[in-house]
Each structure stands twice: as C-alpha cells, then as structure tokens.
PDB file of C-alpha atoms in Angstrom:
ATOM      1  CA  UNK A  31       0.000   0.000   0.000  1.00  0.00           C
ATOM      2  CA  UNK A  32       0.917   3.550  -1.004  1.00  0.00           C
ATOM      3  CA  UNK A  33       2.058   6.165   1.783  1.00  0.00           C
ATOM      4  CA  UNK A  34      -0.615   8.628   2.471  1.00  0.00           C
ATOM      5  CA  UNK A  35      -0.006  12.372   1.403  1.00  0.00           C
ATOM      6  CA  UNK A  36       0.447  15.077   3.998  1.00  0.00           C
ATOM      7  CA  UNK A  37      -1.305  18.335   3.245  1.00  0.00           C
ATOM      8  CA  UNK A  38      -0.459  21.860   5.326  1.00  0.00           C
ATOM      9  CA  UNK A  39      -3.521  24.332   5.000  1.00  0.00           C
ATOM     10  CA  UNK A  40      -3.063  27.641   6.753  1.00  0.00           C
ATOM     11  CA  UNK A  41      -4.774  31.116   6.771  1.00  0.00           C
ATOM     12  CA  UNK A  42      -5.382  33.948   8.829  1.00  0.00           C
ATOM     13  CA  UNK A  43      -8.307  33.720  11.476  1.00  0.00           C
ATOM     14  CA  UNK A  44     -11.041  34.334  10.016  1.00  0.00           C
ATOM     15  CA  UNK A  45      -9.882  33.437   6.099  1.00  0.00           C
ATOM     16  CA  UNK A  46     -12.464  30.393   6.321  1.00  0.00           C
ATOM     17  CA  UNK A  47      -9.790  27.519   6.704  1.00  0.00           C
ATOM     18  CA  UNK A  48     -12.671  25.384   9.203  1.00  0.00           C
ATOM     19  CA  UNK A  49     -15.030  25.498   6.859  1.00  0.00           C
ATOM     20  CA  UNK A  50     -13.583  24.549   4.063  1.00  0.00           C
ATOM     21  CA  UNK A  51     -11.533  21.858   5.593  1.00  0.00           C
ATOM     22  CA  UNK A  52     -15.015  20.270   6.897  1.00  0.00           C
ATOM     23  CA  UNK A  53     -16.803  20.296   3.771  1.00  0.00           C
ATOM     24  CA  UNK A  54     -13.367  18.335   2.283  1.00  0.00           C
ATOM     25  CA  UNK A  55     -13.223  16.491   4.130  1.00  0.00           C
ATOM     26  CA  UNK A  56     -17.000  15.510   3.518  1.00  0.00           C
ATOM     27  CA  UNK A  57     -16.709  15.250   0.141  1.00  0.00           C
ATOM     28  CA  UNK A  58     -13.358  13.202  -0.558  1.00  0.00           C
ATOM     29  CA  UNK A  59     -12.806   9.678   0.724  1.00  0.00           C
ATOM     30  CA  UNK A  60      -9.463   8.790   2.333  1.00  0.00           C
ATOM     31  CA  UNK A  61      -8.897  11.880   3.792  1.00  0.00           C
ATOM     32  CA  UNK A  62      -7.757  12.518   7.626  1.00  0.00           C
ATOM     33  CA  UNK A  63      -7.699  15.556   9.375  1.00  0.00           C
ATOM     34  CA  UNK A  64      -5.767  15.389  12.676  1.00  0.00           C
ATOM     35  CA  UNK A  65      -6.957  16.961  15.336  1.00  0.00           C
ATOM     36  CA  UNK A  66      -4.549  19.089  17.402  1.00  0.00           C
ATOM     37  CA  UNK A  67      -3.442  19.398  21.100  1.00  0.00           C
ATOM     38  CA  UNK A  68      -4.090  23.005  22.205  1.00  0.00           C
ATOM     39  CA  UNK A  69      -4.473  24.362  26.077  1.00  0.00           C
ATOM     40  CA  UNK A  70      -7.426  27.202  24.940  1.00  0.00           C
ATOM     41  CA  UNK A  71     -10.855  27.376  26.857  1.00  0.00           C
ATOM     42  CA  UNK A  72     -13.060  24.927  24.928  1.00  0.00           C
ATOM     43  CA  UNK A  73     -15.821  27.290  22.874  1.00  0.00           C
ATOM     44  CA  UNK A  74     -19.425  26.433  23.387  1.00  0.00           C
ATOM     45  CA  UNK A  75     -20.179  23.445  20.870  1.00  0.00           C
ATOM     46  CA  UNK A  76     -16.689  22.646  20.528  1.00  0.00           C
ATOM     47  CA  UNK A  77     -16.337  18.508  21.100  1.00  0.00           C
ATOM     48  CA  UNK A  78     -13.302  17.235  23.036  1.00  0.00           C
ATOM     49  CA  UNK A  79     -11.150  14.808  20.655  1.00  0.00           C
ATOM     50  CA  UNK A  80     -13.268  15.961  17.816  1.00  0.00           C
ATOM     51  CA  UNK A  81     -12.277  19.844  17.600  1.00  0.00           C
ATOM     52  CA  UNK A  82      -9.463  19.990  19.811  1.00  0.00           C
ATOM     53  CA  UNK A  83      -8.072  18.204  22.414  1.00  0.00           C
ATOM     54  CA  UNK A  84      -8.291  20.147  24.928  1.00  0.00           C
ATOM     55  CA  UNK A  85      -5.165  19.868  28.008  1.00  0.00           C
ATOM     56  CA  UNK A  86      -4.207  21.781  30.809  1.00  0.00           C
ATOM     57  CA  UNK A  87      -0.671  24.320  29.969  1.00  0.00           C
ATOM     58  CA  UNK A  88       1.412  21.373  32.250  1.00  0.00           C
ATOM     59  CA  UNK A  89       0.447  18.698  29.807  1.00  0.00           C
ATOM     60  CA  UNK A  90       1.475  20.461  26.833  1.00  0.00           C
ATOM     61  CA  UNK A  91       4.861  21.706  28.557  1.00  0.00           C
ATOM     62  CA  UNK A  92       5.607  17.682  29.369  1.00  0.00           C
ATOM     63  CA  UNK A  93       4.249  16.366  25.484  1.00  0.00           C
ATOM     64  CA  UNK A  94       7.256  19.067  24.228  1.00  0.00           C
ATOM     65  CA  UNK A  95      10.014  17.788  26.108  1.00  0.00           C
ATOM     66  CA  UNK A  96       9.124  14.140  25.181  1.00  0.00           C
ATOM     67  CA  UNK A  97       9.186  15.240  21.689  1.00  0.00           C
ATOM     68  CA  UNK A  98       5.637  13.503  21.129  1.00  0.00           C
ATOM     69  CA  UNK A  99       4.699  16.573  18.624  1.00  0.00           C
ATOM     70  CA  UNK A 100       5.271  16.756  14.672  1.00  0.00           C
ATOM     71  CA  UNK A 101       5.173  21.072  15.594  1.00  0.00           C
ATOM     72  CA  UNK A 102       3.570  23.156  17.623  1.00  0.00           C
ATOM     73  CA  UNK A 103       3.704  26.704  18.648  1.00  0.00           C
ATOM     74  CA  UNK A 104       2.033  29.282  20.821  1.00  0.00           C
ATOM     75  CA  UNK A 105      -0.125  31.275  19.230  1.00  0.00           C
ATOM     76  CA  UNK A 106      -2.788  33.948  21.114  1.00  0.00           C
ATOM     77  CA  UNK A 107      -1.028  32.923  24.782  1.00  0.00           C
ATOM     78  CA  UNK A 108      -1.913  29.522  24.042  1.00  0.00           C
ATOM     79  CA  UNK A 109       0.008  26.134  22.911  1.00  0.00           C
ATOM     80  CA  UNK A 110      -1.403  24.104  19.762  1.00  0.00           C
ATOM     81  CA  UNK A 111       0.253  21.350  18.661  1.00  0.00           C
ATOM     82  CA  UNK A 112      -0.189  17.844  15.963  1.00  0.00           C
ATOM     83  CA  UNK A 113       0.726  14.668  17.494  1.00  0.00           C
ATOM     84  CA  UNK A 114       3.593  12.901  15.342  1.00  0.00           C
ATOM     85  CA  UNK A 115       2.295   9.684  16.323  1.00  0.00           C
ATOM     86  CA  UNK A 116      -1.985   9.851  14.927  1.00  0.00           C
ATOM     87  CA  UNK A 117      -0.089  11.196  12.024  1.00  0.00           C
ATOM     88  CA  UNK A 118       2.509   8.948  10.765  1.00  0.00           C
ATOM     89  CA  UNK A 119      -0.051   6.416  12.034  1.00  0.00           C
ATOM     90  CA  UNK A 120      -2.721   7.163   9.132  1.00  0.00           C
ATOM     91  CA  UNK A 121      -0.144   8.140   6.816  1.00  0.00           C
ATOM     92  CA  UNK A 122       1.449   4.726   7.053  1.00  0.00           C
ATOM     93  CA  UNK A 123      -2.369   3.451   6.528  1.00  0.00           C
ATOM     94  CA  UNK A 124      -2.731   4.834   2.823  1.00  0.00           C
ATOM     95  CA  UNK A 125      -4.704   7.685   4.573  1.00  0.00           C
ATOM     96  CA  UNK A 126      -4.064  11.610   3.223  1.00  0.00           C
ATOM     97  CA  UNK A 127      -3.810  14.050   6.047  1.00  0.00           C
ATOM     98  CA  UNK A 128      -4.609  17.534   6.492  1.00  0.00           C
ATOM     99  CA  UNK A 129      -3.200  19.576   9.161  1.00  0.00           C
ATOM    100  CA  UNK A 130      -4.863  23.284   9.932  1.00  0.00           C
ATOM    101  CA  UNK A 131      -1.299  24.901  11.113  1.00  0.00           C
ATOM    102  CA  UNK A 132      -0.359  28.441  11.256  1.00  0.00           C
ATOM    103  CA  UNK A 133       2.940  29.239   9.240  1.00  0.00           C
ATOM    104  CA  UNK A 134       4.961  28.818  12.612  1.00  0.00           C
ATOM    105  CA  UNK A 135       3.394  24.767  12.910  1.00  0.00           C
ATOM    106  CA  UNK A 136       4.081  24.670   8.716  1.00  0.00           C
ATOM    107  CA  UNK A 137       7.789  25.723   8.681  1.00  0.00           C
ATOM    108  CA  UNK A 138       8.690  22.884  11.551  1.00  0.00           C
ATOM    109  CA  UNK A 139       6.803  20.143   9.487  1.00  0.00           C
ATOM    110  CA  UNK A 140       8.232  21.145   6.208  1.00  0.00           C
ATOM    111  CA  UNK A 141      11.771  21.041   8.025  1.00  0.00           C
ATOM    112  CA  UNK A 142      10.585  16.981   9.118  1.00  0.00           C
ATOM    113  CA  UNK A 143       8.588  16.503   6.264  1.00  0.00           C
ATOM    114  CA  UNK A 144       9.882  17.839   3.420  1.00  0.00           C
ATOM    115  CA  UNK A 145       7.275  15.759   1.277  1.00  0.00           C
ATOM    116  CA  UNK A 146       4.276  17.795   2.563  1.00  0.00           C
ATOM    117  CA  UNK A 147       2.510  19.544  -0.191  1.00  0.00           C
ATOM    118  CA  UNK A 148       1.323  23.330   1.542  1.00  0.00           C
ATOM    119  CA  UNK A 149      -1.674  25.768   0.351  1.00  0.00           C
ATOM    120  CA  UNK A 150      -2.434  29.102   2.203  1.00  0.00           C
ATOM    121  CA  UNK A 151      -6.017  30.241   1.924  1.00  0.00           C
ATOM    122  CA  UNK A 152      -5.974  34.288   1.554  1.00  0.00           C
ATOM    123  CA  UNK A 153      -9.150  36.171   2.137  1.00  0.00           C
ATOM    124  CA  UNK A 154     -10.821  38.605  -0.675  1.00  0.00           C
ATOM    125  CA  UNK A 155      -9.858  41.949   1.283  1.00  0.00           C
ATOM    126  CA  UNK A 156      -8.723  42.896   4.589  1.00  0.00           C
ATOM    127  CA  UNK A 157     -12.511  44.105   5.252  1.00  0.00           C
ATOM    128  CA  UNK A 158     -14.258  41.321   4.655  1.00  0.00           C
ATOM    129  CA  UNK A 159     -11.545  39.629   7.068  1.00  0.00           C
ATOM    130  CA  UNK A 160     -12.639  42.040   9.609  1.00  0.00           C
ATOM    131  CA  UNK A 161     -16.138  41.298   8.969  1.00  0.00           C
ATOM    132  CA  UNK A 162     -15.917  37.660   9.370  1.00  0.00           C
ATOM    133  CA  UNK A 163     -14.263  38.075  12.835  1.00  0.00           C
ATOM    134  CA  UNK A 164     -16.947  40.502  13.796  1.00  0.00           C
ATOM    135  CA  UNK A 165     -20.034  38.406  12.816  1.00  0.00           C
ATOM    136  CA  UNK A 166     -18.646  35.645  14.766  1.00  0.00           C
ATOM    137  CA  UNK A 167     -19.548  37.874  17.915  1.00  0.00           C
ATOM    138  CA  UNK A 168     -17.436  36.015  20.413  1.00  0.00           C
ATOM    139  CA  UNK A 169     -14.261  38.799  21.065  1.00  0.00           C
ATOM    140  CA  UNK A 170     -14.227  42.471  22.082  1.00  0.00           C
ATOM    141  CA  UNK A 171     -12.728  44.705  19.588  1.00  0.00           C
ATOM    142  CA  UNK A 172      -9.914  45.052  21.054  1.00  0.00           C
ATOM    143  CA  UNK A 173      -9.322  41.050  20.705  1.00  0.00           C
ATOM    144  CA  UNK A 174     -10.618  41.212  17.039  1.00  0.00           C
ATOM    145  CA  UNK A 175      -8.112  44.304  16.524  1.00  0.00           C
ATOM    146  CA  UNK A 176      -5.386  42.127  17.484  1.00  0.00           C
ATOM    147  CA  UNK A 177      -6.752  38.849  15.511  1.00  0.00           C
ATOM    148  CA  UNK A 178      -6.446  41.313  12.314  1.00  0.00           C
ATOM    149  CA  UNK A 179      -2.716  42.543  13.584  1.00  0.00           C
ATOM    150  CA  UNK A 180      -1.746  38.933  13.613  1.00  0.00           C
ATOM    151  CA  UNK A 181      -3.591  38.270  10.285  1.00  0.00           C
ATOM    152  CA  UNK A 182      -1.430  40.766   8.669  1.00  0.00           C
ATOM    153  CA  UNK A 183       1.530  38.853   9.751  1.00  0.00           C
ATOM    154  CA  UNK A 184       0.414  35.379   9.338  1.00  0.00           C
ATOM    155  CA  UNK A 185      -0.609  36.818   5.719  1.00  0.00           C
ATOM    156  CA  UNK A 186       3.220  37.483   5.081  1.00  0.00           C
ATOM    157  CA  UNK A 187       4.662  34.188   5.143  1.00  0.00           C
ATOM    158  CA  UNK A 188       2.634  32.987   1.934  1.00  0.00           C
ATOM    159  CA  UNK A 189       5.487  32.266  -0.491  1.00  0.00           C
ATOM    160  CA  UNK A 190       6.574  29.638   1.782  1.00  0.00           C
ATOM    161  CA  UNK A 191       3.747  27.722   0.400  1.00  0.00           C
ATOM    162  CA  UNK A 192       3.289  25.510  -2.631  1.00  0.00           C
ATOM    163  CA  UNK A 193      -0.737  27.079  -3.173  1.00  0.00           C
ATOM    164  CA  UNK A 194      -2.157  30.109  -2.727  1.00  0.00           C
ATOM    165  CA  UNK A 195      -6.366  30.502  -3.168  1.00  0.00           C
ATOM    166  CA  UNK A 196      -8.492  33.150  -1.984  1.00  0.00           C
ATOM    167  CA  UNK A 197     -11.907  32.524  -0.819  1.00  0.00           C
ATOM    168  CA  UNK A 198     -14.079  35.120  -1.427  1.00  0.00           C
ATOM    169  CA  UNK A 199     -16.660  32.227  -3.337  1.00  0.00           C
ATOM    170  CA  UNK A 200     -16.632  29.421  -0.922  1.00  0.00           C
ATOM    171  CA  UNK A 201     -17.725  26.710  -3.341  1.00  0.00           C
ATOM    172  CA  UNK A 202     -14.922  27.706  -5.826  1.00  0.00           C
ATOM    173  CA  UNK A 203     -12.503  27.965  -3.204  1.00  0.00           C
ATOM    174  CA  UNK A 204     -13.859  24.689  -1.850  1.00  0.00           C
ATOM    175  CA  UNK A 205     -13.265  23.403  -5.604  1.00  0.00           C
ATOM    176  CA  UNK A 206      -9.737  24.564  -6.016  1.00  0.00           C
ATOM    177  CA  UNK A 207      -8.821  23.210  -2.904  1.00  0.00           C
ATOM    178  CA  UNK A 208     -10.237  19.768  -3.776  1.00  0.00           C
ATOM    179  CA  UNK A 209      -8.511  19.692  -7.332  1.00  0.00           C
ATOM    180  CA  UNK A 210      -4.928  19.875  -4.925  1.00  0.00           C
ATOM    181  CA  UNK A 211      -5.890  16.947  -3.089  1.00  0.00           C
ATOM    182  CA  UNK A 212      -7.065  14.979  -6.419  1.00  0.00           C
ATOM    183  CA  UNK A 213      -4.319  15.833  -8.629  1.00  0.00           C
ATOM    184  CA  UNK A 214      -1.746  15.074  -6.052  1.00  0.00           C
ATOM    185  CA  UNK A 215      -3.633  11.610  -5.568  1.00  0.00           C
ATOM    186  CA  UNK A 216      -2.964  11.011  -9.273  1.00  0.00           C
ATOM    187  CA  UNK A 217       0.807  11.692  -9.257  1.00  0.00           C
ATOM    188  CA  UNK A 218       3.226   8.624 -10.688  1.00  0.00           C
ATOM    189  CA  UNK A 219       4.317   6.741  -7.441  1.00  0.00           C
ATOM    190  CA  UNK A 220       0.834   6.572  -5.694  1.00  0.00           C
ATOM    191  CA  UNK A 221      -0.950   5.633  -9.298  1.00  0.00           C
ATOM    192  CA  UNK A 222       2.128   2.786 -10.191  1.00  0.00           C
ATOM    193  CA  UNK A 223       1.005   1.198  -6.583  1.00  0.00           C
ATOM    194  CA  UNK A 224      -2.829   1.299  -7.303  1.00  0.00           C
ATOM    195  CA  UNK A 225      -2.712   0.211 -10.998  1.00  0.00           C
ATOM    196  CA  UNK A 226      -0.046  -2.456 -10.752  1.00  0.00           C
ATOM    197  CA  UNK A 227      -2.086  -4.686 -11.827  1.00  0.00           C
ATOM    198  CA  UNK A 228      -3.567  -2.634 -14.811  1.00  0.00           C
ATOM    199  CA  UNK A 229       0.290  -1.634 -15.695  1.00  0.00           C
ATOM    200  CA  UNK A 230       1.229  -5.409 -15.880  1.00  0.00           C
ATOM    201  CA  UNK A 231      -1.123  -6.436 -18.223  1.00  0.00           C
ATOM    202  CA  UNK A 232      -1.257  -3.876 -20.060  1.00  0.00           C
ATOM    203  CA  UNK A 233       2.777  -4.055 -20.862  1.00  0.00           C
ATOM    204  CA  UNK A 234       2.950  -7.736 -20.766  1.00  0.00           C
TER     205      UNK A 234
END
C-alpha cells in the first residue's frame, strides 16, 4: 500500500480555513484531518477529541520535552500542537492528512517533512476579514483588533507555500482546494502502486 499524502492548510483567522476543511473532508474519501493538542478554553459546541483536544498548559509543557509533537507553537497565549504519532499512524495506513497549522506549525513540518505539499487560503480583502471576525460575535474589539494585527503577519509568510487561493466564493474555493488533493492523488508513485495490476497487463 501507497504512503498517504500530507497536506499543510493555513490562513489567517477568520480566512475560512474550518469550513472549508469540513466540507473536504465531507466530500473526498481517504482523507484525515488530525486533530490538534491546544491548552485554549473549549468554545461552546466545541467537542473534546473531535475539535481539539483540549489539556491543561502542564500537559502540553511535558508532550514538548518528550518530543511527542510533529510542531507546535504558541499562538494567542496559548500552545497548539499535531501529534507525530496519529499522524505517521494514518499516513502509514494509505490515509491523506490535512493539518490546519499556522505558518509557525508549517515551517517545523516542512523542516521533518519535506514531502508535505502546503496551500495558504488568503481572504478577498482585509474588510471582509474584519467582517468575518466581527459576525462571529465572540471577542471584544480590542481582541478582534489584534486577531487582524496577527492576520497581517500570518498573511506574510505565503510564499513559503506551494498554493495560494483566496476565498471570497466558498464553493470555488472549496473546488480549487479539492482539485490539490485529487491531482496530487494522481501523481506517478501513488498511481504505479494502485494500478499495478492494470500496468502489468497492459505491458505484458
């Protein structure tokens, strides 16, 4: 069986990464998204081991030194992290992985990695990205003045990534980001492994 592909999506808060990541993963077989360590308050409606998992500052601090993550990094004066383990473990399964990583998480698992394919999701303007953040209605403005200070510099880092999309129209970002996943699917090495059969009697 064929190694899984490892996919890096990042984008600003409030560029729409979730979303489209959900409806992916709804709509394309084989695909794994591993969910990450982090030691933020739980949100209402959030789902322990589903969302996040969810673990106290101490339990992060002790997961670093026994290098048990593939990166992590602190971002809003909390940890998030990706297990290496759940990862390698449904790579090694045939399984494609996506990981929803900031650029700081994305630079240590390129460095590990250097396999990963990478796409950074930009929004359409920097008002609709303050928009979004507002209508979500769950941070004062000083915390959504912030979230668009660290946008801006989350923002910069996109040439360190193999695809950029913007998603102003959800379904055709939602459609770009599929035709990634598909056409990486369909590269030589996995395709020789699935049609070795097809290959060998075709050429014998």
């Amino acid at each position: 069986m064929a190694k899984g592909n490892l996919f890096v999506v990042s984008a600003p808060s409030g560029a729409g990464k979730t979303s489209l990541v959900k409806r992916l993963r709804a709509e394309l077989d084989g695909l794994a998204v591993s969910v990450s360590h982090t030691t933020r308050a739980q949100r209402p409606g959030e789902v322990h081991g589903q969302d996040y998992f969810f673990i106290g500052r101490e339990t992060f601090e002790r997961m670093i030194g026994e290098a048990a993550f593939l990166e992590h990094a602190r971002v809003f004066d909390n940890y998030y992290g990706t297990a290496q383990s759940s990862v390698e473990t449904a790579l090694l399964r045939g399984e494609d992985v996506v990981l929803e990583i900031d650029w700081q998480g994305a630079r240590q698992v390129r460095h590990l990695l250097p396999d990963c394919l990478s796409v950074f999701i930009l929004p359409p303007s920097l008002a609709t990205l303050s928009q979004r953040l507002q209508g979500r209605g769950q941070d004062s403005a000083d915390v959504i003045q912030r979230r668009m200070s660290d946008a801006i510099a989350e923002m910069s880092h996109y040439a360190e990534y193999d695809y950029l999309l913007v998603n102003d129209d959800f379904e055709v970002a939602l459609r770009e980001l599929k035709s990634i996943i598909i056409a990486t699917r369909l590269r030589e090495p996995r395709q020789s492994d699935a049609l070795s059969g097809l290959l060998q009697a075709l050429l014998a």
